[in-house]
């Protein structure tokens, strides 16, 4: 067994103990030639690059308004953040008692986030899923049952992704809401085949730049400080939280207050195309129809 394989197995074992979406690759840290920490992932495309050559964010961008610009996204490559900009993402919900509290905090700070829901959780809590979308947040999917897709056959993995999408979409449809094409791999466990396949299907794979590690049993203060520290080192990025933990509920107000104080802004992601997915429009080639879209 190679060392990297061993490390991966150890991390996956730790993941099982942690019980949730701990990206296995996030623990595999090595020192690059420049002395900086490099994140090793098995993705065929890298996560958005750390902004190390750009100046740190100025402390006053927006006069204390945390809500930033809205970014219309048709592909992963469209998610280009400026220094001082963050995207908030919440995985694994919705969960009664937790997701509601997260929504209230996001409202308090006037910011919008992206929720990557499990099909199983959305199916069990459709009203809550609808409430998230009705509050103006983007709702994407995260498989049906939080499966490590890297362990499945290609077809089984695609089926699991589609099952998750359908369940979230069905839950949202009950409230007249639609699913956004955002997707995140559970455990960030992906293959080149799956990633390419999803992207060709007009799905937007959301990577993670900053992992709050809110699945560790640390205090809210510790989680907020750790996440902020990583953000400060990077300057911008997509931040991973989970709307299933009480400690995340308690961390979020602390973290957002610190972001506000330091002049960051929260970018809202929205699908560039309306409709369920962009591909619906791409294939609509009826004469006279295109001009109206
Ligand atoms: Zn997850």
Short mmCIF file of C-alpha atoms and ligand atoms in Angstrom, two decimals:
data_model
loop_
_atom_site.label_atom_id
_atom_site.label_comp_id
_atom_site.label_asym_id
_atom_site.label_seq_id
_atom_site.Cartn_x
_atom_site.Cartn_y
_atom_site.Cartn_z
CA UNK A 1 0.00 0.00 0.00
CA UNK A 2 1.42 3.34 -0.96
CA UNK A 3 1.86 6.04 1.61
CA UNK A 4 -0.70 8.29 -0.04
CA UNK A 5 -3.22 5.47 -0.12
CA UNK A 6 -2.56 4.81 3.54
CA UNK A 7 -3.01 8.46 4.42
CA UNK A 8 -6.26 8.50 2.49
CA UNK A 9 -7.55 5.46 4.35
CA UNK A 10 -6.62 6.96 7.69
CA UNK A 11 -8.40 10.14 6.76
CA UNK A 12 -11.47 8.27 5.58
CA UNK A 13 -11.49 6.34 8.85
CA UNK A 14 -11.34 9.61 10.75
CA UNK A 15 -14.12 10.86 8.55
CA UNK A 16 -16.35 8.00 9.54
CA UNK A 17 -15.74 8.92 13.16
CA UNK A 18 -16.49 12.54 12.52
CA UNK A 19 -19.71 11.44 10.91
CA UNK A 20 -19.96 13.99 8.22
CA UNK A 21 -18.61 15.74 5.23
CA UNK A 22 -14.98 15.85 5.98
CA UNK A 23 -13.09 16.13 2.74
CA UNK A 24 -10.52 13.33 2.81
CA UNK A 25 -8.07 15.24 0.69
CA UNK A 26 -8.08 18.22 2.99
CA UNK A 27 -5.86 16.43 5.43
CA UNK A 28 -3.27 15.54 2.84
CA UNK A 29 -1.12 18.61 3.13
CA UNK A 30 2.37 18.84 1.79
CA UNK A 31 4.83 21.63 1.54
CA UNK A 32 5.27 22.98 -1.94
CA UNK A 33 8.57 24.20 -3.26
CA UNK A 34 7.76 27.72 -2.22
CA UNK A 35 7.23 26.61 1.34
CA UNK A 36 3.51 27.19 1.18
CA UNK A 37 1.01 24.52 2.04
CA UNK A 38 -0.40 22.84 -1.02
CA UNK A 39 -3.70 21.04 -0.98
CA UNK A 40 -3.61 17.68 -2.67
CA UNK A 41 -6.86 16.69 -4.26
CA UNK A 42 -7.80 14.05 -6.74
CA UNK A 43 -9.67 16.47 -8.92
CA UNK A 44 -8.74 16.91 -12.54
CA UNK A 45 -9.25 20.62 -12.16
CA UNK A 46 -7.82 22.51 -9.23
CA UNK A 47 -9.96 24.43 -6.83
CA UNK A 48 -9.83 28.15 -7.45
CA UNK A 49 -6.30 29.26 -6.83
CA UNK A 50 -5.32 30.93 -3.58
CA UNK A 51 -4.84 34.60 -4.08
CA UNK A 52 -1.39 34.92 -2.61
CA UNK A 53 0.06 37.53 -4.89
CA UNK A 54 -2.71 40.01 -4.37
CA UNK A 55 -2.91 42.48 -1.53
CA UNK A 56 -4.90 41.56 1.52
CA UNK A 57 -8.40 42.92 1.51
CA UNK A 58 -8.78 46.45 2.59
CA UNK A 59 -10.53 46.76 5.87
CA UNK A 60 -13.30 48.94 4.64
CA UNK A 61 -14.86 47.82 1.38
CA UNK A 62 -18.47 48.56 1.76
CA UNK A 63 -19.22 50.62 4.80
CA UNK A 64 -20.13 47.61 6.90
CA UNK A 65 -22.50 45.97 4.45
CA UNK A 66 -21.69 42.31 4.39
CA UNK A 67 -23.98 41.48 1.48
CA UNK A 68 -21.87 41.60 -1.68
CA UNK A 69 -22.44 41.26 -5.39
CA UNK A 70 -24.50 38.62 -7.12
CA UNK A 71 -22.52 36.34 -9.40
CA UNK A 72 -24.40 34.61 -12.23
CA UNK A 73 -22.76 31.25 -12.75
CA UNK A 74 -23.01 28.86 -15.69
CA UNK A 75 -19.88 26.85 -14.95
CA UNK A 76 -17.37 26.33 -12.18
CA UNK A 77 -14.94 28.58 -14.02
CA UNK A 78 -17.34 31.50 -13.58
CA UNK A 79 -16.72 31.56 -9.85
CA UNK A 80 -13.89 34.06 -9.71
CA UNK A 81 -13.74 35.93 -6.46
CA UNK A 82 -12.00 39.19 -5.78
CA UNK A 83 -9.90 39.78 -2.69
CA UNK A 84 -12.18 40.18 0.28
CA UNK A 85 -15.02 38.17 -1.23
CA UNK A 86 -16.40 34.94 0.17
CA UNK A 87 -19.11 32.47 -0.80
CA UNK A 88 -20.94 30.74 2.05
CA UNK A 89 -22.00 27.14 1.47
CA UNK A 90 -23.93 24.80 3.75
CA UNK A 91 -23.92 21.06 3.11
CA UNK A 92 -25.92 18.04 4.27
CA UNK A 93 -29.20 19.72 5.28
CA UNK A 94 -31.89 20.66 5.55
CA UNK A 95 -32.29 19.76 9.21
CA UNK A 96 -35.12 21.04 11.42
CA UNK A 97 -33.96 23.31 14.22
CA UNK A 98 -30.62 23.94 12.57
CA UNK A 99 -31.31 25.13 9.04
CA UNK A 100 -34.01 27.50 10.32
CA UNK A 101 -31.57 29.09 12.72
CA UNK A 102 -28.94 29.42 9.99
CA UNK A 103 -31.50 31.15 7.77
CA UNK A 104 -32.34 33.62 10.54
CA UNK A 105 -28.67 34.51 11.01
CA UNK A 106 -28.10 34.95 7.29
CA UNK A 107 -31.13 37.25 7.21
CA UNK A 108 -29.82 39.23 10.17
CA UNK A 109 -26.62 39.94 8.25
CA UNK A 110 -28.34 40.46 4.91
CA UNK A 111 -26.38 37.80 3.06
CA UNK A 112 -27.24 34.93 0.73
CA UNK A 113 -25.69 31.50 0.73
CA UNK A 114 -25.73 28.27 -1.25
CA UNK A 115 -27.18 25.13 0.30
CA UNK A 116 -26.08 21.78 -1.05
CA UNK A 117 -28.84 19.52 0.16
CA UNK A 118 -28.96 15.78 0.48
CA UNK A 119 -31.85 14.27 -1.44
CA UNK A 120 -32.76 12.20 1.60
CA UNK A 121 -32.88 15.25 3.88
CA UNK A 122 -34.87 17.36 1.41
CA UNK A 123 -37.29 14.51 0.91
CA UNK A 124 -37.79 14.25 4.68
CA UNK A 125 -38.10 18.02 5.17
CA UNK A 126 -39.61 19.49 2.00
CA UNK A 127 -41.08 22.56 3.69
CA UNK A 128 -37.72 23.45 5.12
CA UNK A 129 -36.06 23.00 1.74
CA UNK A 130 -38.65 25.31 0.24
CA UNK A 131 -38.09 27.84 2.99
CA UNK A 132 -34.39 27.98 2.13
CA UNK A 133 -35.11 28.67 -1.53
CA UNK A 134 -37.90 31.12 -0.72
CA UNK A 135 -35.44 33.09 1.40
CA UNK A 136 -33.40 33.79 -1.72
CA UNK A 137 -30.64 31.25 -1.22
CA UNK A 138 -29.45 28.95 -3.97
CA UNK A 139 -30.30 25.30 -3.43
CA UNK A 140 -28.17 22.65 -5.09
CA UNK A 141 -27.61 18.97 -4.39
CA UNK A 142 -25.10 16.71 -2.68
CA UNK A 143 -26.22 13.18 -3.68
CA UNK A 144 -29.15 11.36 -2.12
CA UNK A 145 -27.55 9.55 0.77
CA UNK A 146 -24.14 11.18 1.26
CA UNK A 147 -22.31 8.42 -0.54
CA UNK A 148 -18.60 8.42 -1.29
CA UNK A 149 -18.95 8.39 -5.06
CA UNK A 150 -15.33 7.42 -5.53
CA UNK A 151 -16.24 3.98 -4.21
CA UNK A 152 -19.04 3.38 -6.69
CA UNK A 153 -19.05 2.28 -10.31
CA UNK A 154 -19.48 5.11 -12.79
CA UNK A 155 -23.09 4.26 -13.46
CA UNK A 156 -23.94 3.79 -9.79
CA UNK A 157 -22.34 7.13 -8.98
CA UNK A 158 -24.27 8.93 -11.72
CA UNK A 159 -27.47 7.28 -10.52
CA UNK A 160 -26.82 8.42 -6.96
CA UNK A 161 -26.21 11.98 -8.11
CA UNK A 162 -29.36 11.96 -10.24
CA UNK A 163 -31.39 10.48 -7.40
CA UNK A 164 -30.24 13.25 -5.10
CA UNK A 165 -31.05 15.92 -7.68
CA UNK A 166 -34.51 14.53 -8.29
CA UNK A 167 -35.34 14.35 -4.60
CA UNK A 168 -34.26 17.93 -3.91
CA UNK A 169 -36.00 19.15 -7.03
CA UNK A 170 -39.18 17.35 -6.06
CA UNK A 171 -39.08 18.83 -2.55
CA UNK A 172 -38.64 22.32 -3.96
CA UNK A 173 -41.31 21.88 -6.61
CA UNK A 174 -43.93 21.55 -3.88
CA UNK A 175 -43.30 25.19 -3.07
CA UNK A 176 -42.88 26.36 -6.66
CA UNK A 177 -39.10 26.58 -6.26
CA UNK A 178 -36.46 25.20 -8.58
CA UNK A 179 -33.18 23.43 -8.04
CA UNK A 180 -30.00 25.27 -8.95
CA UNK A 181 -27.38 23.27 -10.89
CA UNK A 182 -24.86 23.49 -8.05
CA UNK A 183 -23.38 20.23 -6.85
CA UNK A 184 -20.79 19.26 -4.29
CA UNK A 185 -19.15 15.86 -4.01
CA UNK A 186 -19.63 14.29 -0.56
CA UNK A 187 -16.24 14.15 1.18
CA UNK A 188 -14.98 16.05 -1.88
CA UNK A 189 -14.46 12.56 -3.26
CA UNK A 190 -14.58 12.82 -7.01
CA UNK A 191 -13.17 11.27 -10.14
CA UNK A 192 -12.18 12.92 -13.38
CA UNK A 193 -14.92 11.00 -15.12
CA UNK A 194 -17.65 12.21 -12.80
CA UNK A 195 -16.46 15.78 -12.72
CA UNK A 196 -16.23 15.97 -16.50
CA UNK A 197 -19.57 14.27 -16.90
CA UNK A 198 -21.32 16.69 -14.58
CA UNK A 199 -19.76 19.72 -16.16
CA UNK A 200 -20.74 18.57 -19.62
CA UNK A 201 -24.26 18.26 -18.27
CA UNK A 202 -24.22 21.96 -17.31
CA UNK A 203 -23.85 21.27 -13.64
CA UNK A 204 -21.67 23.53 -11.56
CA UNK A 205 -19.32 21.63 -9.28
CA UNK A 206 -18.65 23.69 -6.17
CA UNK A 207 -15.19 23.21 -4.73
CA UNK A 208 -14.12 24.19 -1.24
CA UNK A 209 -11.40 26.75 -0.58
CA UNK A 210 -11.84 27.05 3.16
CA UNK A 211 -13.16 24.23 5.31
CA UNK A 212 -14.58 25.46 8.61
CA UNK A 213 -14.26 21.90 9.98
CA UNK A 214 -17.44 22.51 11.87
CA UNK A 215 -17.87 18.75 12.21
CA UNK A 216 -15.13 18.76 14.83
CA UNK A 217 -16.39 19.17 18.35
CA UNK A 218 -14.73 22.51 18.92
CA UNK A 219 -16.29 25.57 20.49
CA UNK A 220 -18.02 28.09 18.22
CA UNK A 221 -15.30 30.60 19.09
CA UNK A 222 -12.61 28.17 17.99
CA UNK A 223 -14.36 27.34 14.74
CA UNK A 224 -14.97 30.99 13.92
CA UNK A 225 -11.37 31.94 14.70
CA UNK A 226 -9.93 29.03 12.72
CA UNK A 227 -12.08 29.74 9.69
CA UNK A 228 -11.27 33.42 9.78
CA UNK A 229 -7.57 32.67 10.07
CA UNK A 230 -7.68 30.50 6.95
CA UNK A 231 -9.63 33.14 5.13
CA UNK A 232 -7.18 35.84 6.12
CA UNK A 233 -4.32 33.72 4.81
CA UNK A 234 -6.08 33.21 1.50
CA UNK A 235 -7.87 36.52 1.05
CA UNK A 236 -11.08 35.12 -0.46
CA UNK A 237 -12.80 31.83 -1.11
CA UNK A 238 -15.67 29.40 -0.95
CA UNK A 239 -16.29 28.44 2.67
CA UNK A 240 -17.76 25.11 3.74
CA UNK A 241 -20.16 24.84 6.66
CA UNK A 242 -22.85 22.27 7.51
CA UNK A 243 -26.36 23.30 8.49
CA UNK A 244 -26.84 20.21 10.63
CA UNK A 245 -24.82 21.04 13.74
CA UNK A 246 -25.77 23.19 16.71
CA UNK A 247 -22.19 24.40 16.91
CA UNK A 248 -22.50 25.74 13.37
CA UNK A 249 -25.66 27.58 14.35
CA UNK A 250 -23.68 29.19 17.16
CA UNK A 251 -20.57 29.82 15.11
CA UNK A 252 -22.20 31.63 12.24
CA UNK A 253 -23.14 34.89 14.02
CA UNK A 254 -19.64 35.16 15.48
CA UNK A 255 -18.02 34.49 12.13
CA UNK A 256 -20.22 36.85 10.12
CA UNK A 257 -19.73 39.65 12.64
CA UNK A 258 -15.98 39.27 12.24
CA UNK A 259 -16.26 39.24 8.46
CA UNK A 260 -18.28 42.41 8.61
CA UNK A 261 -15.85 44.09 10.93
CA UNK A 262 -12.96 43.25 8.64
CA UNK A 263 -14.67 44.49 5.53
CA UNK A 264 -15.33 41.25 3.69
CA UNK A 265 -18.35 40.79 1.47
CA UNK A 266 -20.46 37.71 0.84
CA UNK A 267 -21.06 36.95 -2.82
CA UNK A 268 -24.37 35.44 -3.79
CA UNK A 269 -24.26 32.71 -6.42
CA UNK A 270 -27.18 32.36 -8.81
CA UNK A 271 -27.55 30.17 -11.90
CA UNK A 272 -26.85 32.10 -15.07
CA UNK A 273 -29.70 30.46 -16.93
CA UNK A 274 -33.22 30.22 -15.65
CA UNK A 275 -35.10 26.97 -15.85
CA UNK A 276 -34.01 23.80 -14.17
CA UNK A 277 -30.72 23.60 -15.97
CA UNK A 278 -29.05 25.53 -18.73
CA UNK A 279 -29.17 22.49 -20.96
CA UNK A 280 -32.90 22.86 -21.29
CA UNK A 281 -32.33 26.09 -23.12
CA UNK A 282 -29.38 24.87 -25.13
CA UNK A 283 -31.42 22.10 -26.66
CA UNK A 284 -34.41 24.30 -27.36
CA UNK A 285 -33.83 24.95 -31.05
CA UNK A 286 -37.36 25.63 -32.17
CA UNK A 287 -37.42 28.57 -34.63
CA UNK A 288 -38.54 31.76 -33.00
CA UNK A 289 -37.97 30.43 -29.52
CA UNK A 290 -34.38 31.48 -28.99
CA UNK A 291 -35.10 35.17 -29.34
CA UNK A 292 -37.50 35.05 -26.49
CA UNK A 293 -35.21 33.35 -24.02
ZN1 LIG B 1 -21.55 16.46 3.05
#
